[in-house]
Short mmCIF file of C-alpha atoms in Angstrom, two decimals:
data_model
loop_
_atom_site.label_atom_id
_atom_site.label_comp_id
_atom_site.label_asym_id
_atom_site.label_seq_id
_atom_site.Cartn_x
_atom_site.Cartn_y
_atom_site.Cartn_z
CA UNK A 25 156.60 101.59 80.42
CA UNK A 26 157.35 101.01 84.15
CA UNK A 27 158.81 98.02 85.29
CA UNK A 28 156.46 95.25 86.29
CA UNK A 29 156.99 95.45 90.22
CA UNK A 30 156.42 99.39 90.17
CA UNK A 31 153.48 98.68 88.33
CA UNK A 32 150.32 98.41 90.34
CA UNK A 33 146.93 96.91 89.44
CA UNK A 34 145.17 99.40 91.43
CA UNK A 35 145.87 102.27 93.86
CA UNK A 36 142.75 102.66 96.27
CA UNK A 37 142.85 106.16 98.00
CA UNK A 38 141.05 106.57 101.26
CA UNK A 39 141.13 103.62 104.10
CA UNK A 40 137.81 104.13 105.71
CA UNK A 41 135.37 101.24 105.59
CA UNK A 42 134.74 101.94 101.66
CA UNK A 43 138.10 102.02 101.01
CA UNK A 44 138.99 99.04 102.86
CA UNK A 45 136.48 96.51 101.54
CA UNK A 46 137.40 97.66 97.63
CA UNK A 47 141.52 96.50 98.51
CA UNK A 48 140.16 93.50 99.99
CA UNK A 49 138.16 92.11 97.05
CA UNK A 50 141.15 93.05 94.62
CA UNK A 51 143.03 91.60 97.17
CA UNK A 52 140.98 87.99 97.34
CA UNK A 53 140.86 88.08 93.49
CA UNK A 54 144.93 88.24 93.33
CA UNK A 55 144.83 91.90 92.28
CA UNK A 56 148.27 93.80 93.53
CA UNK A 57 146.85 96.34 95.32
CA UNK A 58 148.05 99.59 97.28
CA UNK A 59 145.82 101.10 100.02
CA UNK A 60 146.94 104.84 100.56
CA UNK A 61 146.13 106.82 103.74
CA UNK A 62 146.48 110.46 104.53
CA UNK A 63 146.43 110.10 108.66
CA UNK A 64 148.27 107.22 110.49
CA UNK A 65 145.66 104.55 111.83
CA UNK A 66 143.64 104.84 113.30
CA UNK A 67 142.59 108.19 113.30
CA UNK A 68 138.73 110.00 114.07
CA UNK A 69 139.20 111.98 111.60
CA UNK A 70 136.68 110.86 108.64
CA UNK A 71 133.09 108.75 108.92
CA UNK A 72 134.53 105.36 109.65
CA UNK A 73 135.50 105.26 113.25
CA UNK A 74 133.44 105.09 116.22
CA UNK A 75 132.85 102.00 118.63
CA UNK A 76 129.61 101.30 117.16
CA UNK A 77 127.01 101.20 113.89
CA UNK A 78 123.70 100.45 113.01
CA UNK A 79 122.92 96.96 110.71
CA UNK A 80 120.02 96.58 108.71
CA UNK A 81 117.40 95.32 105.93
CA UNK A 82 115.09 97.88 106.66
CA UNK A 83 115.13 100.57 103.84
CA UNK A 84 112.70 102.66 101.88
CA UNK A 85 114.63 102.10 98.67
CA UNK A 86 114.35 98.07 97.63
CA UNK A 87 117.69 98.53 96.01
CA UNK A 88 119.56 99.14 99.43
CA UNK A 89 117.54 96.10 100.88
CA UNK A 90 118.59 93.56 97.82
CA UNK A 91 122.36 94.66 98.18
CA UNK A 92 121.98 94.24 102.15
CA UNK A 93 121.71 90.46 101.48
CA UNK A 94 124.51 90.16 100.43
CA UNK A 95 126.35 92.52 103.25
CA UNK A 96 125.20 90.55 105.65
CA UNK A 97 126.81 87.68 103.68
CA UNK A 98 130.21 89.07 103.74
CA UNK A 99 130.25 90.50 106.67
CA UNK A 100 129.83 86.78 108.25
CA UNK A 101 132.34 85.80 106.23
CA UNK A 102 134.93 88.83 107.41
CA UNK A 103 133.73 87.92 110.93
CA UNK A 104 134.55 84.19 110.44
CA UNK A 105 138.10 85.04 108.74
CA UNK A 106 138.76 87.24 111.61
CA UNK A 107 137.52 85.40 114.57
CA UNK A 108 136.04 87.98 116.27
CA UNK A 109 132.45 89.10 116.36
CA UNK A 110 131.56 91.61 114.48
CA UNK A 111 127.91 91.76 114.56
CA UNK A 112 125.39 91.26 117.37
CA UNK A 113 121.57 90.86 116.31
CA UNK A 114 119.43 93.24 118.47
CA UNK A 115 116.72 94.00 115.90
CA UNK A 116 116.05 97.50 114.74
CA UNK A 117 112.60 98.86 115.54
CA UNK A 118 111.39 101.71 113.38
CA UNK A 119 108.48 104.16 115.04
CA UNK A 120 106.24 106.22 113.51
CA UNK A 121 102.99 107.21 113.19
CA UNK A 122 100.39 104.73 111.92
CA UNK A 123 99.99 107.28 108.15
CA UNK A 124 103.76 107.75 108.39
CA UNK A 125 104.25 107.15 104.57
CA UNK A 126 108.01 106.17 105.22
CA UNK A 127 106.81 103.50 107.53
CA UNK A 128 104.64 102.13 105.09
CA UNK A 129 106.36 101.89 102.08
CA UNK A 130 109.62 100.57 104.26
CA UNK A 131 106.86 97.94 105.61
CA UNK A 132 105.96 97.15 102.12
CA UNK A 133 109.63 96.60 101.30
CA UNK A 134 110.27 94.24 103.58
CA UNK A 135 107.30 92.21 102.63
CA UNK A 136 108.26 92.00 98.94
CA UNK A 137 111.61 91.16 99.70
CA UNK A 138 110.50 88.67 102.13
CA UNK A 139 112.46 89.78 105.39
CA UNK A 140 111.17 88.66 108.53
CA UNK A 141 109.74 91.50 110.51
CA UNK A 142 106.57 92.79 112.70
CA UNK A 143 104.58 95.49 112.76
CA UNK A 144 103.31 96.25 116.35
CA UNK A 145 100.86 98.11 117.87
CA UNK A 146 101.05 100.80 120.15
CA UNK A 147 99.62 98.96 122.64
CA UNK A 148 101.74 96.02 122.07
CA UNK A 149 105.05 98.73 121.96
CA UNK A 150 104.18 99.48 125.51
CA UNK A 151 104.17 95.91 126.81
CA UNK A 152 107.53 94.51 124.72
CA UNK A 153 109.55 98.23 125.94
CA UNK A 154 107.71 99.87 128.87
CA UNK A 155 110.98 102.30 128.67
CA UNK A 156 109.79 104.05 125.58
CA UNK A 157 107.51 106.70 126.01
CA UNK A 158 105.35 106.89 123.20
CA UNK A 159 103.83 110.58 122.85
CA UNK A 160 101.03 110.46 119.76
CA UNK A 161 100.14 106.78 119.20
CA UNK A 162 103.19 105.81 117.77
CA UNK A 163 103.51 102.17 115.71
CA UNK A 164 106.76 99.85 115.45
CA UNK A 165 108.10 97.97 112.49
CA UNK A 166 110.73 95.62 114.04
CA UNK A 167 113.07 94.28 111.91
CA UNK A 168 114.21 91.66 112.67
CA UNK A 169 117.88 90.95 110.93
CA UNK A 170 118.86 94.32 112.09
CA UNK A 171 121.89 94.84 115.12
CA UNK A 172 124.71 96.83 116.23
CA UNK A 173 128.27 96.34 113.82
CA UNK A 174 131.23 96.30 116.40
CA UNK A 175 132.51 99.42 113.75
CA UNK A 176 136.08 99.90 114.97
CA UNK A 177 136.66 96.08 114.82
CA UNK A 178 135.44 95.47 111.87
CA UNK A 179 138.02 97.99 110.24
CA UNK A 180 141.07 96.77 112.07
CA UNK A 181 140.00 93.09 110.84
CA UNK A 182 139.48 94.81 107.34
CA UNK A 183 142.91 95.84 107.01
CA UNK A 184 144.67 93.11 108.75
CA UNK A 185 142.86 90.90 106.17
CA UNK A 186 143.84 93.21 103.07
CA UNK A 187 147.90 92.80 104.28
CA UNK A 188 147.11 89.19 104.86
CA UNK A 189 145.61 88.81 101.19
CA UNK A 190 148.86 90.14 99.90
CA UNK A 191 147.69 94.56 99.64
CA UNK A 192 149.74 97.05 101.14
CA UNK A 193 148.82 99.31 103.32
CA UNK A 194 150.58 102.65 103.37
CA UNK A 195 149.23 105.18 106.24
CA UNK A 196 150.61 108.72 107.04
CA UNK A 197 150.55 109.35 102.89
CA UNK A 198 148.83 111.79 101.83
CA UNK A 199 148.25 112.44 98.09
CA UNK A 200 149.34 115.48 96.42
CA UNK A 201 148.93 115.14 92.29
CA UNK A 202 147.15 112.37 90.19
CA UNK A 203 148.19 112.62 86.43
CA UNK A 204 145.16 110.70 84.43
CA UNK A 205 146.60 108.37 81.49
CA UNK A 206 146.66 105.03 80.09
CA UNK A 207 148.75 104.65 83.64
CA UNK A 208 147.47 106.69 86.47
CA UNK A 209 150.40 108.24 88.21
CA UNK A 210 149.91 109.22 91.80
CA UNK A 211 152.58 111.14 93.81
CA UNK A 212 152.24 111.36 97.81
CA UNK A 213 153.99 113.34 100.26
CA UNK A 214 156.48 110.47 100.04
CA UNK A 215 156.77 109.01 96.39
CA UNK A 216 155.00 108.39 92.96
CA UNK A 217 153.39 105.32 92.17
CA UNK A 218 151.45 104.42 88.76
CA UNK A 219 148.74 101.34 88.57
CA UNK A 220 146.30 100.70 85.79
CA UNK A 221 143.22 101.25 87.59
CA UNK A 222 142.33 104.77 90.52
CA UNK A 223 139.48 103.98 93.09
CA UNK A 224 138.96 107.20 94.96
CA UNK A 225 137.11 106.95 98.18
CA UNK A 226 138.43 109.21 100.25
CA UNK A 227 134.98 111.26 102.07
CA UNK A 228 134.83 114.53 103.16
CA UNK A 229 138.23 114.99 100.95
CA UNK A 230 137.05 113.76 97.40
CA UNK A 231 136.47 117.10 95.84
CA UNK A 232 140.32 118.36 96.97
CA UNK A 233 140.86 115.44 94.33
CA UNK A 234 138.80 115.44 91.99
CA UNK A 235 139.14 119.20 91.11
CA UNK A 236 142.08 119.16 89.36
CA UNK A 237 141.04 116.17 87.89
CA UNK A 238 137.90 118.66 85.89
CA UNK A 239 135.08 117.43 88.01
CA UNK A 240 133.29 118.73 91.31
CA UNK A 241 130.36 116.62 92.59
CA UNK A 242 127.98 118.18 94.70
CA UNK A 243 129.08 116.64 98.24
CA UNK A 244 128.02 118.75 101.34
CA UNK A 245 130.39 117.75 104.46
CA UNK A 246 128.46 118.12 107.83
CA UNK A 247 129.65 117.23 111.38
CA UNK A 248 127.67 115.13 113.04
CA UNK A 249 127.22 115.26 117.23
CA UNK A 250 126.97 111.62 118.27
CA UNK A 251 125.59 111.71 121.85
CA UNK A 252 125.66 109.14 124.54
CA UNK A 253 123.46 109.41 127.61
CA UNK A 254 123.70 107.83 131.01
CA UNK A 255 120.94 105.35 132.11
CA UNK A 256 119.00 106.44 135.72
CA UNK A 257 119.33 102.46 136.40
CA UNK A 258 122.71 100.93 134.79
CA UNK A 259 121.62 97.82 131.68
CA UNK A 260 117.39 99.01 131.89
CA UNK A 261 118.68 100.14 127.77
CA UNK A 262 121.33 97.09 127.38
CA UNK A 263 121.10 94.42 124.93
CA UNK A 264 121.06 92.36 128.31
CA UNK A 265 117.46 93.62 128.20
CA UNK A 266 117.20 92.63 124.68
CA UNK A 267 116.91 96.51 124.26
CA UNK A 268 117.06 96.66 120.25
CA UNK A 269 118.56 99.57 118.04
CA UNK A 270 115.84 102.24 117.03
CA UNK A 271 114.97 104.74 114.08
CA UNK A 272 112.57 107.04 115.01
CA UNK A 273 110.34 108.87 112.32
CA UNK A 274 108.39 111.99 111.89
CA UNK A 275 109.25 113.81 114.75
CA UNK A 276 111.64 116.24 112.93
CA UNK A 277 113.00 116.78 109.77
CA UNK A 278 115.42 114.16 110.31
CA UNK A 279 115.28 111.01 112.19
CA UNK A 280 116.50 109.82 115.66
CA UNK A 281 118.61 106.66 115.89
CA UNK A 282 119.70 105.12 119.09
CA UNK A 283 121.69 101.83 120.02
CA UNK A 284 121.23 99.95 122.79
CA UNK A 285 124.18 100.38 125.69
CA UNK A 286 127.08 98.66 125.46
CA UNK A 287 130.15 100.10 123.87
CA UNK A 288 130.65 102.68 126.86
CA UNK A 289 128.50 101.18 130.04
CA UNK A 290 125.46 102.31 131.46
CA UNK A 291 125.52 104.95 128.25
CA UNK A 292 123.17 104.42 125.75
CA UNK A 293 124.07 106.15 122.15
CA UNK A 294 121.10 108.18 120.88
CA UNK A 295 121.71 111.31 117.99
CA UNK A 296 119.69 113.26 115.43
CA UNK A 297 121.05 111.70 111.83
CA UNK A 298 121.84 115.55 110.19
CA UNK A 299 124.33 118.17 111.53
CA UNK A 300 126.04 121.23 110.78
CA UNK A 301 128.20 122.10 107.73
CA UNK A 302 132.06 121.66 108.28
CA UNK A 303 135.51 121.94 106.82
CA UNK A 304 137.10 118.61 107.36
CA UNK A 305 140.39 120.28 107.85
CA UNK A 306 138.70 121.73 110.54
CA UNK A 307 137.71 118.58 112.12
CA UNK A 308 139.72 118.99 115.39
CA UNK A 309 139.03 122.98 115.99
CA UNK A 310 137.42 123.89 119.49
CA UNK A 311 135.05 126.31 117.91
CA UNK A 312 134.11 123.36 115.13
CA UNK A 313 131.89 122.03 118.20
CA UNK A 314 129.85 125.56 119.16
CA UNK A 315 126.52 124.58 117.26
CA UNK A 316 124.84 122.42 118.99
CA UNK A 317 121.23 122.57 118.02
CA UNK A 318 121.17 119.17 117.45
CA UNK A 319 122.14 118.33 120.81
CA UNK A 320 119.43 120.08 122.11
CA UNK A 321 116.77 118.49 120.05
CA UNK A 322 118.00 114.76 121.07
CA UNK A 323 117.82 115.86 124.82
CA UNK A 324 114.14 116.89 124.42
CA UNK A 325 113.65 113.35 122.60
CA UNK A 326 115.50 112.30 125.47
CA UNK A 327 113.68 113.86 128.22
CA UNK A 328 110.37 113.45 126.46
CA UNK A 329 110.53 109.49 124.80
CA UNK A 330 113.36 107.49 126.88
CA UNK A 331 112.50 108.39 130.69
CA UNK A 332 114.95 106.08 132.15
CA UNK A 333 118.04 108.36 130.44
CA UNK A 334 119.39 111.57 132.25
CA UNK A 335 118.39 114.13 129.63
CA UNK A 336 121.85 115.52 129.42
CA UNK A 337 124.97 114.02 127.31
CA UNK A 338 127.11 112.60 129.19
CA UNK A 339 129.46 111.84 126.13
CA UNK A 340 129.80 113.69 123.22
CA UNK A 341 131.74 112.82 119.84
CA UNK A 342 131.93 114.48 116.25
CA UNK A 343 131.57 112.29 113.21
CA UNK A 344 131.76 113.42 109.51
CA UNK A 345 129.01 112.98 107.02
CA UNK A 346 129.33 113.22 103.57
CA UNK A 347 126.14 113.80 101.96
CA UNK A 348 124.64 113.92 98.63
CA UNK A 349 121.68 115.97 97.66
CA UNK A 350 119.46 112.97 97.34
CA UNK A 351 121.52 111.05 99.79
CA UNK A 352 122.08 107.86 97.68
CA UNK A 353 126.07 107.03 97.14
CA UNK A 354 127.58 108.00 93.93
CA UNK A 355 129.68 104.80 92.43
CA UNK A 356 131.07 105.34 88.40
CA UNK A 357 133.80 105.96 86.52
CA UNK A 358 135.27 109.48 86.15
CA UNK A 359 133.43 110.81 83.30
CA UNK A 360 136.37 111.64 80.85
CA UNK A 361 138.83 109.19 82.40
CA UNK A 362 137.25 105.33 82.51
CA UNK A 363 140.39 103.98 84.57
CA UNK A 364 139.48 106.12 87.59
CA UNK A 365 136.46 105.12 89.98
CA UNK A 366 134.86 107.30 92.77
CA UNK A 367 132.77 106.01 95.92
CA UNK A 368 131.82 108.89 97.65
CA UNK A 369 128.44 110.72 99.45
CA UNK A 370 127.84 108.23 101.54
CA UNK A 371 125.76 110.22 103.73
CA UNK A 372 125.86 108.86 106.97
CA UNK A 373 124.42 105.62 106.17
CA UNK A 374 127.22 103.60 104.20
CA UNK A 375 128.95 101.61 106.50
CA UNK A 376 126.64 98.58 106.45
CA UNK A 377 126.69 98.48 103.08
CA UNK A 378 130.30 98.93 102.62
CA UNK A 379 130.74 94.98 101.55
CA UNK A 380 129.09 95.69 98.25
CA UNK A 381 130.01 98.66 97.44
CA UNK A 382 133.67 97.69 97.37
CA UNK A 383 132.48 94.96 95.41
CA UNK A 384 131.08 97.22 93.04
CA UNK A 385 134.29 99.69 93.18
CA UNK A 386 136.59 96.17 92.66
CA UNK A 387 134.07 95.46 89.39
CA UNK A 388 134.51 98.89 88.08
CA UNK A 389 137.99 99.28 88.55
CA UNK A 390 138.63 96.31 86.88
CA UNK A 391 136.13 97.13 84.09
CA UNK A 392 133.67 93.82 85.33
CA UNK A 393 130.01 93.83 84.38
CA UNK A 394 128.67 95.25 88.21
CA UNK A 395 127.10 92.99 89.86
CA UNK A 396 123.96 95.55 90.91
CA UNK A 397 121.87 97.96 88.57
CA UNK A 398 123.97 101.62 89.31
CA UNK A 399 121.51 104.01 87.89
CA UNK A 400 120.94 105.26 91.31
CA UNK A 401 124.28 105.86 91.93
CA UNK A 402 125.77 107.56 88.67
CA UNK A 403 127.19 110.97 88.46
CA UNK A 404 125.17 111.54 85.43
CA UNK A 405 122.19 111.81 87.71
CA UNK A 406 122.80 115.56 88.84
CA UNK A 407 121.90 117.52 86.00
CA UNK A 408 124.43 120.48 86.95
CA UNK A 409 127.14 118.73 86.51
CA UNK A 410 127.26 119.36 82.49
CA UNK A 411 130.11 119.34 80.15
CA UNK A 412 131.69 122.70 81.68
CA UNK A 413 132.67 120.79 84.98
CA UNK A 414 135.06 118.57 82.39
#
């Protein structure tokens, strides 16, 4: 048996925003934790960096909207630890067309769940943002609780709380073998550690670990163009203007999000939510940037819906996604070995709810009764992955 102080509780892998918020509830709950990073911080490399991300209640799926009361919970509580705003409350304004069946079951959602919102009319649209085009007719659904996350903040105040709670935080290590036991052993590129517990949430690079471990889960890493265009008169898209965050339905096979200017000024951020299949070893390659269909799609948006933006990026950065094929997370145990946990496929719309899930990650590590219902989330929900994977 190893001695005691060799002996960790649990060994998170990954320090993205998942990754971060599961060391810092073992952390608050006295657990001796070690956070393990393959690049030195901070780095671009995975889903969690950026200036900027998109808060919100609004969601077709009630079970996303229940656990976003409590995000929004402990992110105020992170933010009030830190002192340093995290959040700023600009509303999120869905548009759609008046059948759009999205709209109305996200509409119906919110009114079950009891989260303040409007629904406005096109007419209505017009007078509150005179800057948005509308093309067909188009409806809003504003809701209300929804904002911008200050993204790159809010993980440097995530792991300066996780050292402060007593976790360690080891960057520039990446992981090379995990040997599955009573005591999971994990060697590095610089040592071996063992701890009684594995949380594994480490993105576009799960599979690399999980493979040797028997198990593949069907993850699909795209690159993601996020685009930021310049405005034709400098704050007419600010949150000054009490300009609020937008997802735009219907218009393709994917929506359109934009924020409202502010982490690069006079740019506002606008991108399609999809993008083009990648290699995240790749990440950094010149030619890893040559399809950019996407692009072109946001700058007739552009051109067509938000007439006060030049219709050409004037900044352009690559984020990962790491998507499942039904796009919900996946959050269990490893299906032969109940001391490991994954949290991955977060598919490009985990960050907000990143509080809870490394709540959940913290429960099932520690073998806690979760606080949320995880049938949506368990491996056991893609029927290919049978006994032969294991």
């Amino acid at each position: 048996m190893a001695a005691q102080k060799d002996l960790w509780d649990a060994i998170v892998i990954g320090a993205g925003i998942q990754g971060c918020f599961t060391a810092y509830h073992l952390a608050k709950h006295r657990k001796r934790v070690l956070l393990l990073e393959q690049f030195f911080l901070p780095h671009s490399r995975g889903s969690s960096h950026g200036q900027s991300r998109i808060i919100r209640k609004a969601y077709l799926e009630d079970f996303y909207t229940q656990m976003m009361h409590e995000c929004y919970q402990i992110w105020a509580q992170l933010e009030h630890e830190a002192g340093t705003q995290l959040y700023r409350q600009t509303g999120l304004l869905l548009l759609g067309m008046k059948e759009n069946q999205e709209l109305k079951t996200i509409q119906a959602n919110l009114s079950r769940q009891r989260v303040e919102h409007q629904c406005l009319s096109s007419e209505e649209l017009k007078q509150r943002f005179p800057n948005i085009r509308l093309s067909r007719g188009e409806v809003g659904l504003l809701d209300n609780s929804g904002g911008v996350l200050y993204a790159y903040k809010a993980l440097r105040a995530l792991q300066d709380a996780v050292r402060q709670l007593g976790g360690i935080v080891h960057d520039g290590e990446k992981v090379v073998e995990i040997n599955p036991g009573l005591l999971v052993k994990v060697k590095t590129t610089s040592r071996s550690y063992q701890a009684k517990s594995l949380v594994i949430t480490a993105g576009p690079w799960t599979n690399q670990l999980l493979r040797p471990l028997g198990i593949e889960l069907p993850l699909q890493t795209l690159r993601i163009n996020v685009c930021y265009w310049r405005e034709r008169v400098p704050g007419s898209y600010g949150v000054s203007q009490a300009f609020p965050c937008f997802l735009w339905l219907g218009l393709y096979p994917h929506h359109l999000y934009g924020l409202p200017a502010g982490e690069y000024p006079g740019l506002m951020k606008v991108s399609y939510h999809h993008g083009n299949h990648a290699d995240p070893e790749e990440r950094d390659c010149p030619t890893a940037r040559a399809d950019i269909r996407d692009v072109q799609i946001v700058s007739s948006f552009v051109r067509d819906h938000l007439p006060d933006l030049k219709p050409e990026p004037a900044v352009m950065e690559s984020c990962m996604y790491t998507n499942t094929p039904d796009e919900h997370f996946i959050l269990d145990r490893h299906p032969k070995y109940n001391n490991i946990v994954i949290g991955a496929g977060f598919s490009g719309h985990g960050f907000k709810l990143a509080p809870v899930v490394g709540k959940i990650l913290y429960e099932l590590s520690m073998k806690l009764t979760p606080s949320y219902d995880l049938a949506p989330f368990r491996i056991s929900r893609f029927p290919s992955l049978g006994k032969a994977h294991l």
